[in-house]
PDB file of C-alpha atoms in Angstrom:
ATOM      1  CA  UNK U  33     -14.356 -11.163  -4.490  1.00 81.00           C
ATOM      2  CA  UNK U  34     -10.455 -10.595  -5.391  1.00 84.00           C
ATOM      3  CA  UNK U  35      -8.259 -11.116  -2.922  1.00 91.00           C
ATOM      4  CA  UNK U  36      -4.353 -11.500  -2.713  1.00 95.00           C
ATOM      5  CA  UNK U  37      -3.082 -14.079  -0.002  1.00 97.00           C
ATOM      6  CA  UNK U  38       0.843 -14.036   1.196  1.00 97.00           C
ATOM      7  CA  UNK U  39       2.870 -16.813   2.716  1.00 97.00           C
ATOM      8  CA  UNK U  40       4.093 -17.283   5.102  1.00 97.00           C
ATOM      9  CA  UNK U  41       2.879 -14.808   7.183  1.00 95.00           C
ATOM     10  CA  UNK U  42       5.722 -14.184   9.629  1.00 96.00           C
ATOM     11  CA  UNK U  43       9.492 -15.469   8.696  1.00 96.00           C
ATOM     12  CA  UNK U  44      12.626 -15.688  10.911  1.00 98.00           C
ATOM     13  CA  UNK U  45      16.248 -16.931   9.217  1.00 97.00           C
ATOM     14  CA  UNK U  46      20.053 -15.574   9.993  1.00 97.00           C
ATOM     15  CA  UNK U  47      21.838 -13.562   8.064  1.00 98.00           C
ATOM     16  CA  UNK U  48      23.489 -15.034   4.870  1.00 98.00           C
ATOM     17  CA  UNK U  49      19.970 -17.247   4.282  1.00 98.00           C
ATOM     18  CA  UNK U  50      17.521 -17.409   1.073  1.00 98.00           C
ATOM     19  CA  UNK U  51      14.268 -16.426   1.682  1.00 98.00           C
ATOM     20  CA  UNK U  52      11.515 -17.043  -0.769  1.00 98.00           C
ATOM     21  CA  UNK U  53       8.441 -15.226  -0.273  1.00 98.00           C
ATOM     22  CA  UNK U  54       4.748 -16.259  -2.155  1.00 98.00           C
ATOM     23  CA  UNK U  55       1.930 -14.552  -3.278  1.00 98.00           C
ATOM     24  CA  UNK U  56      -0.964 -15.717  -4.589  1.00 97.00           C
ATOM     25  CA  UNK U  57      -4.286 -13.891  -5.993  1.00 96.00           C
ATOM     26  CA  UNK U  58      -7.845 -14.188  -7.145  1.00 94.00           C
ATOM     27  CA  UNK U  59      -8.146 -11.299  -9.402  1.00 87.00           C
ATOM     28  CA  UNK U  60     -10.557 -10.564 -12.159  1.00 81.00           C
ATOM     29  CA  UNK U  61      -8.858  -9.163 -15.145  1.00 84.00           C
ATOM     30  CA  UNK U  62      -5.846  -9.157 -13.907  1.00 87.00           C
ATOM     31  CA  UNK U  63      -3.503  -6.123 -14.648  1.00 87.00           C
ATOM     32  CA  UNK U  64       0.140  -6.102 -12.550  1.00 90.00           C
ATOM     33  CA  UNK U  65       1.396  -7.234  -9.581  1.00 94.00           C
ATOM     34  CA  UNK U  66       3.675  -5.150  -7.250  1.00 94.00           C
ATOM     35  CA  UNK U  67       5.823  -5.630  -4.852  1.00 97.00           C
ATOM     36  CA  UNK U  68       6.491  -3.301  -1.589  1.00 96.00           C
ATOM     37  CA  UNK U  69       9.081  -2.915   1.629  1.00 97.00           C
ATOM     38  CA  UNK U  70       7.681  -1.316   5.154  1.00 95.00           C
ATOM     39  CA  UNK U  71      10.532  -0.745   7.306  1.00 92.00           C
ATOM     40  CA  UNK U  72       8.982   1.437   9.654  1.00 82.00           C
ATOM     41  CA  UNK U  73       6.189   3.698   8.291  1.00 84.00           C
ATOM     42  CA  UNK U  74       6.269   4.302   4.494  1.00 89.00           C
ATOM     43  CA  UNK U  75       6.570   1.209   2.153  1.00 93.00           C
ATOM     44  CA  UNK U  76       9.041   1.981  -0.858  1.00 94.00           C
ATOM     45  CA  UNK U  77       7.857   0.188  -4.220  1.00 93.00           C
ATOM     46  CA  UNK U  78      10.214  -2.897  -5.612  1.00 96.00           C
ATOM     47  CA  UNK U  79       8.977  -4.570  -8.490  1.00 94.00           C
ATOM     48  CA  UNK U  80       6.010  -4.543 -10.793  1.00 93.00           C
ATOM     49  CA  UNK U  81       5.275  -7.480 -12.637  1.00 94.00           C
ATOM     50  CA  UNK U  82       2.971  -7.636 -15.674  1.00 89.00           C
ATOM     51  CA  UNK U  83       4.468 -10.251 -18.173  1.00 80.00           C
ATOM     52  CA  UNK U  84       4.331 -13.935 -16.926  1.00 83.00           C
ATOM     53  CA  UNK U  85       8.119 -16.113 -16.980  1.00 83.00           C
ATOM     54  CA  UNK U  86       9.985 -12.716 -16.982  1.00 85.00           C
ATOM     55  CA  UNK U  87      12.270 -12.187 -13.920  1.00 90.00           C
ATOM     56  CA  UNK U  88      12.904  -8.893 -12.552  1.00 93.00           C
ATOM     57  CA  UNK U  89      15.775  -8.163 -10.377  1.00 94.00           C
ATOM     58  CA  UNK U  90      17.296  -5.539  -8.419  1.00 95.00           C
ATOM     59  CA  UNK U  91      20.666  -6.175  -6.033  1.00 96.00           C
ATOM     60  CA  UNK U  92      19.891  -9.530  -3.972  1.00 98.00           C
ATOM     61  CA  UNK U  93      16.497  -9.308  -4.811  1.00 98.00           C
ATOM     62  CA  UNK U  94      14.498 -11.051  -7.836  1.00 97.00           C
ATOM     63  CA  UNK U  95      10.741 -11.436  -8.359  1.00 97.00           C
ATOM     64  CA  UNK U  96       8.882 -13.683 -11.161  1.00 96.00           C
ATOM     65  CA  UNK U  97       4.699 -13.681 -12.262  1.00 95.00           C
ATOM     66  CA  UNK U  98       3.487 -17.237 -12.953  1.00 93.00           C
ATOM     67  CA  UNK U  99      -0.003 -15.985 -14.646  1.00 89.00           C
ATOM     68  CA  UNK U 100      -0.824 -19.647 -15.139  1.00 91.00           C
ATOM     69  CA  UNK U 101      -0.612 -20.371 -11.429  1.00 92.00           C
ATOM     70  CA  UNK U 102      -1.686 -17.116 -10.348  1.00 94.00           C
ATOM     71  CA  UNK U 103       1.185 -16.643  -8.259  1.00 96.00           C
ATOM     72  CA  UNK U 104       4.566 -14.774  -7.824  1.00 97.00           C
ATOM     73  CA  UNK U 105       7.719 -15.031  -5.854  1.00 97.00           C
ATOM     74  CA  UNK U 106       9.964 -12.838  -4.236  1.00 98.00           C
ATOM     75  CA  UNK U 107      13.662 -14.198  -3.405  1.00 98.00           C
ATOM     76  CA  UNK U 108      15.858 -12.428  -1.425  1.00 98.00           C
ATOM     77  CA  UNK U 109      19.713 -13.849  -1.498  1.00 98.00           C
ATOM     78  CA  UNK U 110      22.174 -13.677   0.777  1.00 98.00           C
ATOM     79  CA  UNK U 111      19.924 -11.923   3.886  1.00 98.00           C
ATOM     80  CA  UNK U 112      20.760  -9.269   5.902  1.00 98.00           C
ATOM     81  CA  UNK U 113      19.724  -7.535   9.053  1.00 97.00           C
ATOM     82  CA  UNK U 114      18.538  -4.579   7.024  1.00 96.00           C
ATOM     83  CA  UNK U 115      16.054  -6.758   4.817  1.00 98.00           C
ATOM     84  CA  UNK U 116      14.120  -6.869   8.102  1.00 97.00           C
ATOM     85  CA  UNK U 117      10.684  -5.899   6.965  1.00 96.00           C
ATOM     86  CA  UNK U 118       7.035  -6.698   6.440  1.00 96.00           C
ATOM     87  CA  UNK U 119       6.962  -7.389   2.479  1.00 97.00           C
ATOM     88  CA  UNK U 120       3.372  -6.600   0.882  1.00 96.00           C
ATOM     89  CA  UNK U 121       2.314  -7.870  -2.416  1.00 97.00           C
ATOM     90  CA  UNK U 122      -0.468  -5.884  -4.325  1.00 94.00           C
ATOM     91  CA  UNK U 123      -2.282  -6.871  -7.751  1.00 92.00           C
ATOM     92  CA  UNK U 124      -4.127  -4.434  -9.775  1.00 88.00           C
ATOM     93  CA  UNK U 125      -6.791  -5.588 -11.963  1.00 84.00           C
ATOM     94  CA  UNK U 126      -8.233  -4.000 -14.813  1.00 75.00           C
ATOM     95  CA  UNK U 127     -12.283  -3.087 -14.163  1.00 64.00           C
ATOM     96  CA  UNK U 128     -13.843  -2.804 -17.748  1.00 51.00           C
ATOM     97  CA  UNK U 129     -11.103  -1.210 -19.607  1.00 47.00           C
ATOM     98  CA  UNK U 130      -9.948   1.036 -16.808  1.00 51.00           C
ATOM     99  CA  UNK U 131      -7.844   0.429 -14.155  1.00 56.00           C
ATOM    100  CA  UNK U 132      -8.550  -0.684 -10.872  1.00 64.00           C
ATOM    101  CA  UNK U 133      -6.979   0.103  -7.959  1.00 81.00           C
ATOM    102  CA  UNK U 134      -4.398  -1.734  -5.715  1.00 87.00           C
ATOM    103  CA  UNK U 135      -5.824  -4.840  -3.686  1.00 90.00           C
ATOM    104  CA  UNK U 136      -3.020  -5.848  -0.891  1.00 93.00           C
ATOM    105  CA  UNK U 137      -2.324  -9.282   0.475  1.00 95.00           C
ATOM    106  CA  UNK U 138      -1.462  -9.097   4.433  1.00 94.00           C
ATOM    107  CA  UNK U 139       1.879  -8.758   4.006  1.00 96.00           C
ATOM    108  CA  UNK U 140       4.938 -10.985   5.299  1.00 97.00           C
ATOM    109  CA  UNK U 141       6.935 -10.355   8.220  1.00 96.00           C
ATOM    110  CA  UNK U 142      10.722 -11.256   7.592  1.00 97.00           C
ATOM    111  CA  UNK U 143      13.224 -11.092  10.447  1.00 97.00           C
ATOM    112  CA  UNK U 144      16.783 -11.303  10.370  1.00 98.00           C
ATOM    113  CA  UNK U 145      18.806 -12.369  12.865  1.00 97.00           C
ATOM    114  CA  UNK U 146      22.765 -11.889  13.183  1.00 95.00           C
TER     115      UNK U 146
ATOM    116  CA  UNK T 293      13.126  17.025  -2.436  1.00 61.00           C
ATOM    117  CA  UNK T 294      10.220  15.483  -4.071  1.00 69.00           C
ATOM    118  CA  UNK T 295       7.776  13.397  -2.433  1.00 92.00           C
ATOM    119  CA  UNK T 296       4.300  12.438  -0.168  1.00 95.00           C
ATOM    120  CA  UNK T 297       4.268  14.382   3.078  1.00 95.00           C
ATOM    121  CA  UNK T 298       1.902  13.262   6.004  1.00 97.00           C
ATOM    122  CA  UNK T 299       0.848  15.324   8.984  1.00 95.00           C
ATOM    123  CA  UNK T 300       1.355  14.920  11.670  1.00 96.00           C
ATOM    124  CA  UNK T 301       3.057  11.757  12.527  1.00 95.00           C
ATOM    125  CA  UNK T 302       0.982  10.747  15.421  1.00 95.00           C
ATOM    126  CA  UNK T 303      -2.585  11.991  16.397  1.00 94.00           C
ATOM    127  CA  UNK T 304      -4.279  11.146  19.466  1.00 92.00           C
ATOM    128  CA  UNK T 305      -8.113  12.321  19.386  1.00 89.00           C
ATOM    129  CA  UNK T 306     -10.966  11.675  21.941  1.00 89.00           C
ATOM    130  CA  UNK T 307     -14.112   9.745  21.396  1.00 85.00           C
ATOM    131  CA  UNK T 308     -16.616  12.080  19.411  1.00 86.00           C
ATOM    132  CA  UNK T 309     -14.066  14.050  17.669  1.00 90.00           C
ATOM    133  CA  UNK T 310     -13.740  14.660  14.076  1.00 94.00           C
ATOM    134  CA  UNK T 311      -9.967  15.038  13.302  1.00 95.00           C
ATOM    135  CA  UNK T 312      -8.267  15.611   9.953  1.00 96.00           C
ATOM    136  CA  UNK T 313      -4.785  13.964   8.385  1.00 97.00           C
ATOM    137  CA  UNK T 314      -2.753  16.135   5.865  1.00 98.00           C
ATOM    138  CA  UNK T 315      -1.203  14.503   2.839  1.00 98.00           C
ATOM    139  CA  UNK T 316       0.414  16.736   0.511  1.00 97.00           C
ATOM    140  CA  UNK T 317       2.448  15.422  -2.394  1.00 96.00           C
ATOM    141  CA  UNK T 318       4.530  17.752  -4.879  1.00 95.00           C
ATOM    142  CA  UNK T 319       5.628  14.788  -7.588  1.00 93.00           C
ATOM    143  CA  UNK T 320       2.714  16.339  -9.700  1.00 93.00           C
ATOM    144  CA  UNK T 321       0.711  12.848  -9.618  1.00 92.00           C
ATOM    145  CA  UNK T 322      -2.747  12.896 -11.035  1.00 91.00           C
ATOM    146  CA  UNK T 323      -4.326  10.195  -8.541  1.00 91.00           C
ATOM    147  CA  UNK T 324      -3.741   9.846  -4.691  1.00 93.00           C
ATOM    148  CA  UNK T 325      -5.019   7.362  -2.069  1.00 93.00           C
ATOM    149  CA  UNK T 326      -5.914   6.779   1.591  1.00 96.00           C
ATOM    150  CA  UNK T 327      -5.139   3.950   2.692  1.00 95.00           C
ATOM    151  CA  UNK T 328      -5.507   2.444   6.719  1.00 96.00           C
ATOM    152  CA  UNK T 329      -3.269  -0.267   7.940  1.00 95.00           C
ATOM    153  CA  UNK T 330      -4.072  -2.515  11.070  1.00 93.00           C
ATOM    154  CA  UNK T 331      -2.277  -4.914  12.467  1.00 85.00           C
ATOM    155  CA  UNK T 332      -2.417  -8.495  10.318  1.00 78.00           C
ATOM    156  CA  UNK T 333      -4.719  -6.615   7.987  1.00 81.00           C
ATOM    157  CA  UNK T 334      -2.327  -5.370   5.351  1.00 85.00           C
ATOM    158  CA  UNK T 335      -3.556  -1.913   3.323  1.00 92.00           C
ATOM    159  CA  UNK T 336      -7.254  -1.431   2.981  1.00 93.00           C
ATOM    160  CA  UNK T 337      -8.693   1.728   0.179  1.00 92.00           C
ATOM    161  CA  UNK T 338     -10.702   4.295   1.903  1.00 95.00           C
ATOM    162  CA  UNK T 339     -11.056   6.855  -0.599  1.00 95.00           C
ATOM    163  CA  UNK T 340      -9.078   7.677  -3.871  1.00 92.00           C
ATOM    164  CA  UNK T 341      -8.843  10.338  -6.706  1.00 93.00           C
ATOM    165  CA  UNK T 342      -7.739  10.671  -9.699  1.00 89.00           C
ATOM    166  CA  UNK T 343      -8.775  14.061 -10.533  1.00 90.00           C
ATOM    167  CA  UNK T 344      -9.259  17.426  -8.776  1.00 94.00           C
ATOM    168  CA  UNK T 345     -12.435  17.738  -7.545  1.00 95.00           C
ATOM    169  CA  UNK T 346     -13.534  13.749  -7.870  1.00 93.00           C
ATOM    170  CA  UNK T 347     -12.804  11.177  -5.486  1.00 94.00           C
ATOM    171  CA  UNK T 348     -14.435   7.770  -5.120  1.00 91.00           C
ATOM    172  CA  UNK T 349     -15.327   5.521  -1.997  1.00 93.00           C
ATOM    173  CA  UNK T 350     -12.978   2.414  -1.350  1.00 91.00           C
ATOM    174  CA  UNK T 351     -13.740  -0.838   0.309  1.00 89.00           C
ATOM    175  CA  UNK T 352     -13.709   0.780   4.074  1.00 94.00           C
ATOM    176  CA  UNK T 353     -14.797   4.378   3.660  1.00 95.00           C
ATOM    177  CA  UNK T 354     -17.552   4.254   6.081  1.00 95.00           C
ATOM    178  CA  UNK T 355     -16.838   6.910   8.912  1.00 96.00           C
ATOM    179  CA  UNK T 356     -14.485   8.727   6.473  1.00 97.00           C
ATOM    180  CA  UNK T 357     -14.684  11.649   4.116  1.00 97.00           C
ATOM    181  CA  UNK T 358     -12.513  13.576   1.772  1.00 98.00           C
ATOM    182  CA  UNK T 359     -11.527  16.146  -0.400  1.00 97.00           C
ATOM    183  CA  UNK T 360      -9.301  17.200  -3.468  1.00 97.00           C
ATOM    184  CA  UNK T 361      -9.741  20.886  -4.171  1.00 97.00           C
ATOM    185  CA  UNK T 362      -6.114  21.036  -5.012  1.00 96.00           C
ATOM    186  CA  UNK T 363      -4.040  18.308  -7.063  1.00 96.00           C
ATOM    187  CA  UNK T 364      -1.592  18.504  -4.497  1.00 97.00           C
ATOM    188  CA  UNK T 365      -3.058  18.079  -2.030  1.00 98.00           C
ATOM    189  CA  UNK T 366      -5.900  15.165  -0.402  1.00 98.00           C
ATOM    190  CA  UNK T 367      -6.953  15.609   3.174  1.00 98.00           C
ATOM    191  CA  UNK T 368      -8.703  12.761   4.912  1.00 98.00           C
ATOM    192  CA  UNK T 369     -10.874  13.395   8.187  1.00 97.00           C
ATOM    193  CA  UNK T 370     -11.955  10.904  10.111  1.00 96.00           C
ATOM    194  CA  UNK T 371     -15.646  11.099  11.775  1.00 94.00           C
ATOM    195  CA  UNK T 372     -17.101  10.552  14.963  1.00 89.00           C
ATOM    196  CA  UNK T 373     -18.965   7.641  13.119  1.00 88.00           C
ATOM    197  CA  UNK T 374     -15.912   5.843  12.358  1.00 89.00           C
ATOM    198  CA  UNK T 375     -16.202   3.564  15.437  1.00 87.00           C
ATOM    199  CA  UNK T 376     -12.692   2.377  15.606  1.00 91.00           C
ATOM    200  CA  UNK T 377     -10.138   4.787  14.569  1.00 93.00           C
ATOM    201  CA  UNK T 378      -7.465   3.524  16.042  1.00 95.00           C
ATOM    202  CA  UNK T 379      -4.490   3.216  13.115  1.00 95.00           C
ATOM    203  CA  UNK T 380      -2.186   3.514  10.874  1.00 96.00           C
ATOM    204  CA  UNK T 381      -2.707   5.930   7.957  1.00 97.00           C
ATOM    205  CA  UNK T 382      -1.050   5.891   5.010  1.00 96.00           C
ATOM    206  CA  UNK T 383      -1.614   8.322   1.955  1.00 96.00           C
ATOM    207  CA  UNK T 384       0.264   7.124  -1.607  1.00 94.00           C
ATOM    208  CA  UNK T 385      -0.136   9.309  -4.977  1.00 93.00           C
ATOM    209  CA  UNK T 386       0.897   8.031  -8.679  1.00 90.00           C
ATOM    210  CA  UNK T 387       0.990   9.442 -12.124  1.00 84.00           C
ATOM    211  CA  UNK T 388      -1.097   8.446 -15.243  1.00 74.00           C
ATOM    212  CA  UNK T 389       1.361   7.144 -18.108  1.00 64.00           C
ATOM    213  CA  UNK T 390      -0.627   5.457 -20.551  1.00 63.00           C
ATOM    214  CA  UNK T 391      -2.316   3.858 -17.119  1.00 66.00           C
ATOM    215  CA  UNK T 392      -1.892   4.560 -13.398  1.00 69.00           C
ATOM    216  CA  UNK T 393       2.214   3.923 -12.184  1.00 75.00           C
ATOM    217  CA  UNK T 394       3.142   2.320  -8.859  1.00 82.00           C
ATOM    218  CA  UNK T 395       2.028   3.681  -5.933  1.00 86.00           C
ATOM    219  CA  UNK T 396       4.032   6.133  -4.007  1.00 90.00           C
ATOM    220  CA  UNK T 397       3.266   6.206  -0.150  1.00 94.00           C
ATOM    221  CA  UNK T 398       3.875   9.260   2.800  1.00 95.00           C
ATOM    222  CA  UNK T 399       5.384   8.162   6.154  1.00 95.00           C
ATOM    223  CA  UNK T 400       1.990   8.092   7.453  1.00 96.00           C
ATOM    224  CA  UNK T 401       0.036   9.062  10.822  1.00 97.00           C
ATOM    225  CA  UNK T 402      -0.703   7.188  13.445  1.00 96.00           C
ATOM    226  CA  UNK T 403      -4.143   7.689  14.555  1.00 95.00           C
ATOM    227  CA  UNK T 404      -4.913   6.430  18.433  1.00 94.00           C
ATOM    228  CA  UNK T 405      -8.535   7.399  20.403  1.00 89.00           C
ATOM    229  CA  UNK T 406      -7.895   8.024  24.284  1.00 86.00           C
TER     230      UNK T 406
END
């Protein structure tokens, strides 16, 4: 069965802090990996991720894929109050030449404190 | 403005009632999604299209159905046999470029049984 696992699963740091968040997946044909941000209600897309070693990076915020470990980061430098959020990683796998659709790890809750 | 619009924001329906969410979406996006969040659970696929007038089951669409006369537009009601409603529903659309883009998502509706 594929399945996407985050870690940690809850996060507190202070303001100014690096933050490194995991995600790791079990994914048959694997196609991308995506990264999202829920504030409140609707989570706003980040980063997709298809080529392994590449970094992608937007502001204080950077992601990489590791293909050969299955894995990918997301670092967020610097912290602030407003990167409070429950980050959700998401893999989509390719199902016999067409795509499938978005599998979700459980998310990680990241609070920071002034 | 362009984007995923959910109604209403917050639903409260009593046991044995069949009650319908509204996702509408005018970014002209071939495929949209339903998606329901619980607490600790991260996003789980009810139903998706990615045509008018097709729509396939997801991992939890038991108690669910849909529709998608209009490309616009992807209704989801929840059934009496859907034994616990209770949640948070989120609807997300993309476009087909060579493959299906990153998931766009509404604000959502939060569904609670009294």
């Amino acid at each position: 069965e594929d399945k996407v696992v985050q870690s940690p699963l809850s996060l507190v740091v202070h303001e100014g802090d690096t933050v490194t968040l995991n995600c790791s997946y079990e994914v048959t044909n694997f196609r991308s990996l995506l990264w999202y941000k829920q504030e409140k209600k609707a989570p706003t897309f980040l980063f997709m991720l298809t080529s392994s070693g590449i970094e992608k990076k937007s502001g204080r915020l950077s992601s990489i894929l590791d293909k050969k470990e299955l894995s990918s980061i997301l670092n967020i430098t610097a912290t602030q109050t407003g990167d409070s959020a429950i980050y959700l990683c998401a893999v989509k796998p390719n199902y016999g030449g067409s795509q499938g659709n978005l599998i979700f790890g459980k998310g990680t809750k990241l609070s920071v404190k002034p | 403005d362009g984007g995923i619009t959910q109604s209403p924001k917050y639903l409260f329906r009593k046991e044995g009632q069949n009650v319908t969410l509204s996702c509408e979406q005018n970014l002209n996006h071939d495929a949209m999604y339903w998606y329901r969040q619980d607490p600790g659970q991260g996003l789980r696929l009810i139903y998706y299209s990615q045509i008018v007038n097709d729509f396939q089951k997801g991992d939890i669409a038991e108690g669910y159905s849909v529709s998608r006369e209009k490309k616009e537009s992807f209704p989801l009601t929840v059934t009496s046999a859907q034994k616990n409603p209770t949640a948070f529903y989120l609807c997300a659309s993309s476009m087909f470029a060579g493959g299906f883009t990153e998931a766009f998502f509404g604000q959502g509706t939060r569904l609670t049984v009294v």
